[in-house]
Coordinates of N, CA and C in Angstrom, one line a residue:
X1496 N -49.0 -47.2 -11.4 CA -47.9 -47.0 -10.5 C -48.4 -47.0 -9.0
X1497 N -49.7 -46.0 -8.5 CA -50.2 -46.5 -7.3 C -50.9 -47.6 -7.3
X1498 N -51.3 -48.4 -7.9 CA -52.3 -49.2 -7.8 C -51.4 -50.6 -7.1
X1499 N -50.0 -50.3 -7.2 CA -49.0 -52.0 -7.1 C -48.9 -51.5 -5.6
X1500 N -48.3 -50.5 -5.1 CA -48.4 -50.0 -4.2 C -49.8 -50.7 -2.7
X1501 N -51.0 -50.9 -3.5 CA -51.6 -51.4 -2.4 C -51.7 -52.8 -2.2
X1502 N -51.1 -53.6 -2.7 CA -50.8 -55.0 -2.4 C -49.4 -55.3 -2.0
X1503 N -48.2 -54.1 -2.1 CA -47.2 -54.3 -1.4 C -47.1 -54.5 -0.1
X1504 N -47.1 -55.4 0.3 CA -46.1 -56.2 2.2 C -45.4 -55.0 2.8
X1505 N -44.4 -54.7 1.7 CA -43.2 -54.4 2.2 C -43.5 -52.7 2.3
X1506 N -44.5 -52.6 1.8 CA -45.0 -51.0 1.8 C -45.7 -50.9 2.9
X1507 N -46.9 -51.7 3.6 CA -47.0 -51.4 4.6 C -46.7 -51.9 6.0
X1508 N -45.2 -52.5 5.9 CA -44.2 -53.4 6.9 C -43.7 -51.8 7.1
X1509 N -43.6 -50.9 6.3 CA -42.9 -49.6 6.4 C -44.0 -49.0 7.2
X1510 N -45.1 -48.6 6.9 CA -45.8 -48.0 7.8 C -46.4 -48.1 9.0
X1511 N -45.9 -49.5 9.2 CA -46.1 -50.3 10.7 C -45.0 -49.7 11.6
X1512 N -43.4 -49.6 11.0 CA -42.4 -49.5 11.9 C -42.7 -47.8 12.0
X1513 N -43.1 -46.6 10.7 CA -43.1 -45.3 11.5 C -44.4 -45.1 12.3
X1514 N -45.2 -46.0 12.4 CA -46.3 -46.1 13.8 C -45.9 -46.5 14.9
X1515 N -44.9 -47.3 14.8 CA -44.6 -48.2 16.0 C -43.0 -46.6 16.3
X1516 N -42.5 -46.0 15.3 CA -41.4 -44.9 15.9 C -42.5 -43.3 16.7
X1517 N -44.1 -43.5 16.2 CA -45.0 -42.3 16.5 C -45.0 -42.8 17.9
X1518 N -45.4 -44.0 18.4 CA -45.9 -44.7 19.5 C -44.8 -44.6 20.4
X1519 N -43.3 -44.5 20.0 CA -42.3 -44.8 21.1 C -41.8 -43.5 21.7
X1520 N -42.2 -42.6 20.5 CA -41.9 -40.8 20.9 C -43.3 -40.5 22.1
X1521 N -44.1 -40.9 21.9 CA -45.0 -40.7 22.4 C -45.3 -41.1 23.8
X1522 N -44.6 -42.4 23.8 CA -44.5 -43.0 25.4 C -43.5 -42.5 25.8
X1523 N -42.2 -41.9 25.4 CA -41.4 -41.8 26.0 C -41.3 -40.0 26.6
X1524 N -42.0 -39.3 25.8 CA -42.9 -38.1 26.2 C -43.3 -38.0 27.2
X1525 N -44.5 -39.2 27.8 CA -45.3 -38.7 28.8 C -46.5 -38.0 29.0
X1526 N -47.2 -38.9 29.8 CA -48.4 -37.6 29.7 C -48.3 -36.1 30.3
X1527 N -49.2 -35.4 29.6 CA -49.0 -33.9 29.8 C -48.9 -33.7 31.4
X1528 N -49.6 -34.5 32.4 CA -49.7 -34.0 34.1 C -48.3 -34.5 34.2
X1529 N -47.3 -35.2 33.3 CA -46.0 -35.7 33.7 C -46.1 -36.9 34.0
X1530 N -47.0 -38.0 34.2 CA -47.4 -39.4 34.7 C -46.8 -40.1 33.3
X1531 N -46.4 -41.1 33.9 CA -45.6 -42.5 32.7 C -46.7 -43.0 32.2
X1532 N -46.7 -43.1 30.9 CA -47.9 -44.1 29.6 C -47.6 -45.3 30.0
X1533 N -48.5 -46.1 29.9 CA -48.7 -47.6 29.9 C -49.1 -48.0 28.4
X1534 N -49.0 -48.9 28.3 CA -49.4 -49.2 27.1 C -51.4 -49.9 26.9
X1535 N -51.9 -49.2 26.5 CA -53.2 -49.3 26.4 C -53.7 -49.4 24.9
X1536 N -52.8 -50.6 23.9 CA -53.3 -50.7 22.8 C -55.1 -51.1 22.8
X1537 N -55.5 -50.8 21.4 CA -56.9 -51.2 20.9 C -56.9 -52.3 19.7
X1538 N -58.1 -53.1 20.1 CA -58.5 -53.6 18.9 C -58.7 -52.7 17.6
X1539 N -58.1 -53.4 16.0 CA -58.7 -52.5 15.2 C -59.3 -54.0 14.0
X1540 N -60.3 -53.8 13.2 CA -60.8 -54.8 12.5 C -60.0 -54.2 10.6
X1541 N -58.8 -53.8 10.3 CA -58.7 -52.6 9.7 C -58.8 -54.0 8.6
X1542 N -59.3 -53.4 7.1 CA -59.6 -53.7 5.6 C -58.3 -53.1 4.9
X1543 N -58.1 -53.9 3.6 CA -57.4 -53.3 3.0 C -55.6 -53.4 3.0
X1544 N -55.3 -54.3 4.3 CA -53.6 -54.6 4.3 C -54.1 -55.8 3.9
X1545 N -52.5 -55.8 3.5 CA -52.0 -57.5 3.1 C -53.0 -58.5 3.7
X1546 N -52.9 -59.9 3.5 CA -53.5 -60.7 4.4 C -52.4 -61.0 5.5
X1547 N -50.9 -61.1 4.9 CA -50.1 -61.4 5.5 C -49.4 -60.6 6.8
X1548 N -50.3 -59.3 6.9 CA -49.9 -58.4 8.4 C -51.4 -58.0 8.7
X1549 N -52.7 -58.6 8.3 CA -53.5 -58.6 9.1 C -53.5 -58.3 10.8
X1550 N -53.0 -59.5 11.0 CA -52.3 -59.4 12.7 C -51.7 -58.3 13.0
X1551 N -50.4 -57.8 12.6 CA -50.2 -56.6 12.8 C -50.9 -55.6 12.9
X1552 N -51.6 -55.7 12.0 CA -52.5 -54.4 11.7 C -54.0 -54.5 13.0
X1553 N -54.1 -55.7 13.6 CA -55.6 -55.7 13.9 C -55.6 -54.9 15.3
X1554 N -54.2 -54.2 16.1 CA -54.0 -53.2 16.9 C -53.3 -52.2 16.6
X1555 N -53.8 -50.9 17.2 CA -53.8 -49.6 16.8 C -53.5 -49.3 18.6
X1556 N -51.5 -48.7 18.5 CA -51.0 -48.1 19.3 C -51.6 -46.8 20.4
X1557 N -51.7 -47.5 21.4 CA -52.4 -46.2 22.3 C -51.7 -46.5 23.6
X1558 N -51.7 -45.3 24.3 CA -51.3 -45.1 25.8 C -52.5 -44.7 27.0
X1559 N -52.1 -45.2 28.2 CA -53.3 -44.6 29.4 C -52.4 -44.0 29.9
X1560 N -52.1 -42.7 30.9 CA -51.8 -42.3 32.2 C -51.8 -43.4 33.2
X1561 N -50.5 -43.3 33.7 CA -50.5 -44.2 35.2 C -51.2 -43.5 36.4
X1562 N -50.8 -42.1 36.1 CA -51.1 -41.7 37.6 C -52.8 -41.7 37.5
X1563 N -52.5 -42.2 39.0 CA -54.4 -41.9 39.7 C -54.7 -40.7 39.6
X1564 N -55.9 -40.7 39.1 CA -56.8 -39.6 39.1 C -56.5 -38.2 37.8
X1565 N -55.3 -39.2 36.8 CA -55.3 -38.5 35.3 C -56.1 -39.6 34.7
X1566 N -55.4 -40.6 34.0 CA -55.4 -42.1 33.7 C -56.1 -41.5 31.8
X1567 N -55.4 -40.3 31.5 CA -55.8 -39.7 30.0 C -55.4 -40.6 28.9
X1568 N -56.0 -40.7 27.9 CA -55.3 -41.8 26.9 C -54.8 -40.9 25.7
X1569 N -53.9 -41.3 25.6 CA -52.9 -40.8 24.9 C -52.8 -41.7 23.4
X1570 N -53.4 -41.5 21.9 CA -53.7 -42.1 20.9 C -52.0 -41.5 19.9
X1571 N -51.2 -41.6 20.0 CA -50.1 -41.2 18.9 C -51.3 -41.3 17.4
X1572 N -50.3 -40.1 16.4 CA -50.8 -40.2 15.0 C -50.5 -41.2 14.7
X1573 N -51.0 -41.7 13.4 CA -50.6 -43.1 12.4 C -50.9 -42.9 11.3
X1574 N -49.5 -43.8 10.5 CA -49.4 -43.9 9.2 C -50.6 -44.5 8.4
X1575 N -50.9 -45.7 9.5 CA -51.3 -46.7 8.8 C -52.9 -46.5 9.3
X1576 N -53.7 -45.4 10.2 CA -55.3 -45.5 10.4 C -55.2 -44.0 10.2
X1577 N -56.6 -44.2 9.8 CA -57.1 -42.8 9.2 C -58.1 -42.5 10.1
X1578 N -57.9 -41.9 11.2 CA -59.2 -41.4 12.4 C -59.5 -43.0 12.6
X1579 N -61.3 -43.2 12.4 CA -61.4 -44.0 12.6 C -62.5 -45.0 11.3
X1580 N -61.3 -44.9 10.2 CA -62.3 -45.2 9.1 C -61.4 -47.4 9.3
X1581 N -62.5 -47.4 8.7 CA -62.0 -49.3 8.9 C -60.9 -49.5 7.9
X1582 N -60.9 -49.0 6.7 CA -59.9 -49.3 5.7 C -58.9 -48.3 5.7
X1583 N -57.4 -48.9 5.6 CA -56.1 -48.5 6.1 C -56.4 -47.4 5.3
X1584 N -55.6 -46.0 6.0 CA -55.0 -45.0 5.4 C -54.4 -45.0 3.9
X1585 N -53.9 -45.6 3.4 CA -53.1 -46.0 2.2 C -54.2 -46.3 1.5
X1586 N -55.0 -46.8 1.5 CA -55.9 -48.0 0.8 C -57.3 -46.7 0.3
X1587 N -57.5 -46.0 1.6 CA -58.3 -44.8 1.7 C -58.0 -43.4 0.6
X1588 N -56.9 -43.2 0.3 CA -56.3 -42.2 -0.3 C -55.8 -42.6 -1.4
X1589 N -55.2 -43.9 -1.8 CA -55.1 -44.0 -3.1 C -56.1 -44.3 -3.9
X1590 N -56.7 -45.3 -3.3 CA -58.2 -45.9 -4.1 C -59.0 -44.9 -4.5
X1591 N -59.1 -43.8 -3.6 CA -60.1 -42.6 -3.7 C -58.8 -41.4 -5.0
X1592 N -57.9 -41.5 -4.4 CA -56.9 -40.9 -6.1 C -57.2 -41.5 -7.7
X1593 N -57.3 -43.0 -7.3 CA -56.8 -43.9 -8.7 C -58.4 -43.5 -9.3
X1594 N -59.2 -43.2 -8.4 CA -60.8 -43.2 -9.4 C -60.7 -42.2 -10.0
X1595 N -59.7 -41.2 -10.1 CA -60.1 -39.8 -11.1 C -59.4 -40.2 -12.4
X1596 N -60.1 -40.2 -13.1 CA -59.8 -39.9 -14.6 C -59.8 -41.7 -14.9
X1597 N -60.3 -42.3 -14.4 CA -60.4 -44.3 -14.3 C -61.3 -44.0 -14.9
X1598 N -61.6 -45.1 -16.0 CA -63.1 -45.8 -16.6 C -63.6 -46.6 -15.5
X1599 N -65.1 -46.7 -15.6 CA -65.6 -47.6 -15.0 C -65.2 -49.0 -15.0
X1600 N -64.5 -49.7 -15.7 CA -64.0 -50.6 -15.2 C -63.2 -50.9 -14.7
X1601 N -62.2 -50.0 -14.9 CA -61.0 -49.6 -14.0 C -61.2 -49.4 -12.6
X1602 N -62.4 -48.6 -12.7 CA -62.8 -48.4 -10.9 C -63.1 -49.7 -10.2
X1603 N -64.6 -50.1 -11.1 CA -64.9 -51.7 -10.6 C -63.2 -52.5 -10.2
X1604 N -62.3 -52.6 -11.1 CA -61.5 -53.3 -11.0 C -60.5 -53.2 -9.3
X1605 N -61.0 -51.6 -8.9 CA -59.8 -51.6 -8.2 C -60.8 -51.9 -6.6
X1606 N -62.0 -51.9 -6.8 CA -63.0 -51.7 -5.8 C -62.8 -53.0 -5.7
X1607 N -62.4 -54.0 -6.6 CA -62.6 -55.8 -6.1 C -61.7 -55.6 -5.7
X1608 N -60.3 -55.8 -6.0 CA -59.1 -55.6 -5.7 C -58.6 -55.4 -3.9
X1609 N -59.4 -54.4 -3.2 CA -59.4 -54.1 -1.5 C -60.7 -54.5 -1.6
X1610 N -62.0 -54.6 -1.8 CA -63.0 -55.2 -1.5 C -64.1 -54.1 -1.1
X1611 N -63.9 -53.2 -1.6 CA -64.7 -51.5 -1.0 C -65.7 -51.8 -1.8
X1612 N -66.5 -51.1 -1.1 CA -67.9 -50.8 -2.2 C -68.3 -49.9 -2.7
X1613 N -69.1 -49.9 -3.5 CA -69.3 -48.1 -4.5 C -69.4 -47.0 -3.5
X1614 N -70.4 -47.9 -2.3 CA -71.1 -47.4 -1.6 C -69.8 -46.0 -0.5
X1615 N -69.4 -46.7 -0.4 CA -68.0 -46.2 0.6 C -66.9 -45.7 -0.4
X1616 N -66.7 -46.1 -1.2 CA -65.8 -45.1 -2.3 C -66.1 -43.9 -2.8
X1617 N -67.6 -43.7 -2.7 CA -68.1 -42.8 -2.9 C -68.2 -41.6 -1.8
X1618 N -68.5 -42.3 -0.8 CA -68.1 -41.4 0.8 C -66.9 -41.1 1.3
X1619 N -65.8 -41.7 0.7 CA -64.5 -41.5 0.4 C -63.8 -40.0 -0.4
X1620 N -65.0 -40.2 -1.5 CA -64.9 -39.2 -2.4 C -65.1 -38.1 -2.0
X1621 N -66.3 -38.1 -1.6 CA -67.3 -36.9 -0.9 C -66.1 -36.2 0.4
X1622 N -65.6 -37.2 1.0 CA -64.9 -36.6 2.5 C -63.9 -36.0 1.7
X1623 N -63.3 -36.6 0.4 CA -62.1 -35.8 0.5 C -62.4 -34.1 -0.7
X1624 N -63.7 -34.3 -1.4 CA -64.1 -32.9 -2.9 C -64.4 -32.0 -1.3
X1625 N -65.3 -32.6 -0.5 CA -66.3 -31.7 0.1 C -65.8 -31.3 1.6
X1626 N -65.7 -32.2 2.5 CA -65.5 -32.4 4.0 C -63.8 -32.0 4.3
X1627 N -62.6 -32.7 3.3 CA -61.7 -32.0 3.9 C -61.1 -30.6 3.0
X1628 N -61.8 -29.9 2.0 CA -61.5 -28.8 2.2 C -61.8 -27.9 2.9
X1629 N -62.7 -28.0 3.5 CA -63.3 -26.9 4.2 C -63.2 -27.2 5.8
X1630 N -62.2 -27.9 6.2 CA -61.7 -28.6 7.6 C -60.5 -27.3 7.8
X1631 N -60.5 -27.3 9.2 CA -59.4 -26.2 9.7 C -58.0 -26.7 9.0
X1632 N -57.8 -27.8 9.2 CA -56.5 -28.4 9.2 C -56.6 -28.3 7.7
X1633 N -57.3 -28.2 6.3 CA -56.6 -27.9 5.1 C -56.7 -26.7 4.9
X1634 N -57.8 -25.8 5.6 CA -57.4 -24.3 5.2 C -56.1 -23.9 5.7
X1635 N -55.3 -24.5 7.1 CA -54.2 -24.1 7.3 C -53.1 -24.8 6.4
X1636 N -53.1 -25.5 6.5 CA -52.1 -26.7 5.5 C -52.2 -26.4 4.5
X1637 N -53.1 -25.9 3.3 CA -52.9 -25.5 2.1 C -52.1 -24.2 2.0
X1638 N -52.3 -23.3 3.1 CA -51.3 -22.1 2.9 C -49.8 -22.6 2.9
X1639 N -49.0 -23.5 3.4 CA -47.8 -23.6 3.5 C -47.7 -24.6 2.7
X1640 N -48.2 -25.3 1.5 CA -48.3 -25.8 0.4 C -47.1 -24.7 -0.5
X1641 N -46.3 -25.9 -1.2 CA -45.5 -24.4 -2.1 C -46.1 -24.0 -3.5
X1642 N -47.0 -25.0 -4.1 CA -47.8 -24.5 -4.9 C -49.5 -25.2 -4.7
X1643 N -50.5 -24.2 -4.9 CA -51.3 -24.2 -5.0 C -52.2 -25.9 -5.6
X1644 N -53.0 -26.7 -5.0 CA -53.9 -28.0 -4.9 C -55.0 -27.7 -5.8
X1645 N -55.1 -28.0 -6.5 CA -56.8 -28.2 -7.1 C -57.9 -29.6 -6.0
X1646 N -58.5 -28.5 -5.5 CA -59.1 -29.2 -5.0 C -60.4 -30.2 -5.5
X1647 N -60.5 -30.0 -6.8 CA -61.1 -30.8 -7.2 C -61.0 -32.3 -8.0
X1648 N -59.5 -32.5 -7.9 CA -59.3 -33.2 -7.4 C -58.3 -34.3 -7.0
X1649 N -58.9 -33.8 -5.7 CA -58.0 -34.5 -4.1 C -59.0 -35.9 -4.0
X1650 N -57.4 -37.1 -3.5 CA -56.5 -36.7 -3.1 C -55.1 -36.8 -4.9
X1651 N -55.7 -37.2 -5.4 CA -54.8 -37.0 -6.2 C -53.8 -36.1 -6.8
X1652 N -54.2 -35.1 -6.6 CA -53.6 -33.6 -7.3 C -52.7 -33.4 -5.8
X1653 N -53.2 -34.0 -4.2 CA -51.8 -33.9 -3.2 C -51.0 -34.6 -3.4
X1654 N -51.1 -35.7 -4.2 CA -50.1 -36.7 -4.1 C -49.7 -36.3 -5.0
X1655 N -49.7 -35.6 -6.4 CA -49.0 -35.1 -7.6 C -47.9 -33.6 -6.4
X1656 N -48.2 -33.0 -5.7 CA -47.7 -31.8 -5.2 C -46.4 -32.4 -4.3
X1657 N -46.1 -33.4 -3.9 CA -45.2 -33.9 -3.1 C -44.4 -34.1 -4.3
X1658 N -42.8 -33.6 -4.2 CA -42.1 -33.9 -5.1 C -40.8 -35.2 -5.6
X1659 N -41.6 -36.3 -4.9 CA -40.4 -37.0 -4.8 C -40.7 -38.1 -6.5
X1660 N -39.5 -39.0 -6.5 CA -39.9 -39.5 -7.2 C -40.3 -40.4 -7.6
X1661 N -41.3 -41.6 -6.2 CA -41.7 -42.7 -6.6 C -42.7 -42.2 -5.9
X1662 N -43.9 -43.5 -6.5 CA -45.3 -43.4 -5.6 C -45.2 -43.8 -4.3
X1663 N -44.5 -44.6 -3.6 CA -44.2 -44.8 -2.3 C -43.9 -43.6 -2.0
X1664 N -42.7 -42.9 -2.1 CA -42.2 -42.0 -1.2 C -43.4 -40.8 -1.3
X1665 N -44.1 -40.4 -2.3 CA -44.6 -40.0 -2.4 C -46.6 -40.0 -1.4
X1666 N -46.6 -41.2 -1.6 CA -48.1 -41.7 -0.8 C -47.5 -41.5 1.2
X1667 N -46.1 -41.8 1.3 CA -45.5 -41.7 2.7 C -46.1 -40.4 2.5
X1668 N -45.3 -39.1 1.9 CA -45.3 -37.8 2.3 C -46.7 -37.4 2.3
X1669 N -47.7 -37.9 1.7 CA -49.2 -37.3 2.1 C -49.5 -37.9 2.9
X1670 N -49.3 -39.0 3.5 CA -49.8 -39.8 5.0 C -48.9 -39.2 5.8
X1671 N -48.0 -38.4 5.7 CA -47.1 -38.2 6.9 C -48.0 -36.5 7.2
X1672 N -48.2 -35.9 5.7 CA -49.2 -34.8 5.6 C -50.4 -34.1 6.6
X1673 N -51.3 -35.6 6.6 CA -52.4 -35.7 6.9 C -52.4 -36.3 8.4
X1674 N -51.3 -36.6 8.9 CA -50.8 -37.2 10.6 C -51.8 -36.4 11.4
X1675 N -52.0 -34.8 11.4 CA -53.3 -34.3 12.5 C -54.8 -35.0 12.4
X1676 N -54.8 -35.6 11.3 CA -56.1 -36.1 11.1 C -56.3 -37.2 11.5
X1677 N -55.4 -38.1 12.0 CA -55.6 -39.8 12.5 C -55.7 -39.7 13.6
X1678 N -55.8 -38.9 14.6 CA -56.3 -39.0 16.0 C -56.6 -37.5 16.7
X1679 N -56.9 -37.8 17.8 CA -58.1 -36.4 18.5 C -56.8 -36.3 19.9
X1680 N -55.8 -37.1 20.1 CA -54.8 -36.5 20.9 C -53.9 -35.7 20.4
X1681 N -53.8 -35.0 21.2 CA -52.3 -33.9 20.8 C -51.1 -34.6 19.8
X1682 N -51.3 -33.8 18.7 CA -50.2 -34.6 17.8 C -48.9 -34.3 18.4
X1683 N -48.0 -35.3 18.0 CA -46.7 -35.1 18.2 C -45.7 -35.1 17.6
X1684 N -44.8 -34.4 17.7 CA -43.7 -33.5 16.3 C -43.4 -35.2 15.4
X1685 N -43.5 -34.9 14.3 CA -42.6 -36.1 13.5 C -41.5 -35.5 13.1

């Protein structure tokens, strides 16, 4: 059920437009001194979307300050980048879900599939058993959880906690989850 999920278009045509709704709250905000954002997108090289929105995907929404002598950049969260890992958010979190309880061929299968290597799936793994439990942002976030994560294993067992009833809406609600983690600017209310 997640696995169709990462070759859907239309799944991450969705996660383009609530980046592109993070980015327009965020310009229309302003920077904190009160100065008007400009638009100061970045190149991104991101793995793992479609081929068909490569282009879309190859910039990652950002703002500069106009006024002289702020000129702060302002990064809105995103659906679709994970901090600053090269393969999309989506691709990052389920690939690293689908390998619990997968046979090894299964895993191989899904590693060709986005093109990831042991090597990085495995660092994948590690960031999410080791690195993000013990991060501010899940000791706080798991308390207002309504029931209790097995942390051993994430991210799978978050994506079982979200109650909706497809894997889409469900993979949205942990990427919408994890929004403080895709950038080092001030998040902004979703």
């Amino acid at each position: 059920m997640y696995q169709t999920i990462l070759n859907d278009a239309s799944f991450y045509r969705v996660l383009l437009r609530f980046d592109d709704d993070l980015a327009e709250q965020a310009r229309r905000e302003g920077c904190g001194c009160g100065g008007k954002l400009h638009s100061a997108r970045y190149p991104r090289k991101p793995r793992g979307a479609p081929e068909e929105l490569q282009e879309e995907y190859s910039r990652r929404r950002s703002f500069c300050c106009a006024e002289e002598g702020c000129r702060k950049r302002t990064t809105p969260a995103s659906f679709r980048f994970l901090s600053r890992r090269v393969y999309v958010a989506a691709v990052v979190v389920l690939i690293t879900a689908l390998r619990h309880g997968a046979t090894p061929a299964r895993v191989k299968q899904l590693r060709v599939m986005v093109g990831v290597s042991r090597h990085t799936l495995e660092r994948w793994r590690q960031w999410w058993l080791e690195e993000f439990p013990r991060s501010s942002f899940w000791r706080w976030a798991s308390g207002q959880m309504a029931t209790p994560v097995d942390e051993h294993t994430l991210p799978l067992s978050l994506l079982g906690s979200f109650r909706k009833p497809g894997a889409e809406e469900r993979t949205i609600d942990l990427l919408r989850f994890i929004l403080p983690l895709t950038t080092t600017s001030v998040l902004q209310e979703t």
